[in-house]
């Protein structure tokens, strides 16, 4: 029987025989905390798996560092499987709902369901179709009668302005909805409304003049 080392005896006496040996194998059964640097030998094992063999296995299987080395943004996105979800220098095609954080800059050739957004917005925001553009106020007093229904037969909205002079209640209706109203004796008011294309409008009461922007 070999004599027990005096250093081992010290560890045994203070209960550190499996916690702080400086030579041979150490086995830890719980959480351990070390201060300063820790040097792990090549045969270090974690839960029975050799760390050196594990790292070698992972590197051999994933080749992560090799795969990422020297790649540009497009290459990194391709490696990460993001080639169709986050490209920065080519067209992206999304087939389902996407959520982005921060600002998103859309190029002029962006399409929505096959329709170019630029041309779509241009057609919707055509200044030539704005209310008042290419339209003029017209005095239509001679051709208008209270209590008669009229229709906006143009392809654009028109405005109706009627200074009324009667006592009691006066109203201007568009599409059956009361849009302007006045009530009182010896009071002068101007009733105003915007009439969409194809909508009907009617004025009830007495008026001194009738003008339309059309």
Short mmCIF file of C-alpha atoms in Angstrom, two decimals, residues 13 18 24 51-52 63 100 124 140 145 150 160 175:
data_model
loop_
_atom_site.label_atom_id
_atom_site.label_comp_id
_atom_site.label_asym_id
_atom_site.label_seq_id
_atom_site.Cartn_x
_atom_site.Cartn_y
_atom_site.Cartn_z
CA UNK A 13 -9.29 16.48 6.30
CA UNK A 18 -13.04 16.01 -4.86
CA UNK A 24 -5.24 13.86 -11.37
CA UNK A 51 -15.09 18.88 -24.52
CA UNK A 52 -12.26 18.67 -27.01
CA UNK A 63 -18.12 24.32 -40.23
CA UNK A 100 -40.66 45.05 -39.48
CA UNK A 124 -54.67 57.79 -56.40
CA UNK A 140 -76.88 78.24 -61.05
CA UNK A 145 -85.62 75.37 -57.27
CA UNK A 150 -80.66 67.28 -58.26
CA UNK A 160 -72.91 73.55 -53.28
CA UNK A 175 -77.75 61.46 -50.40
#
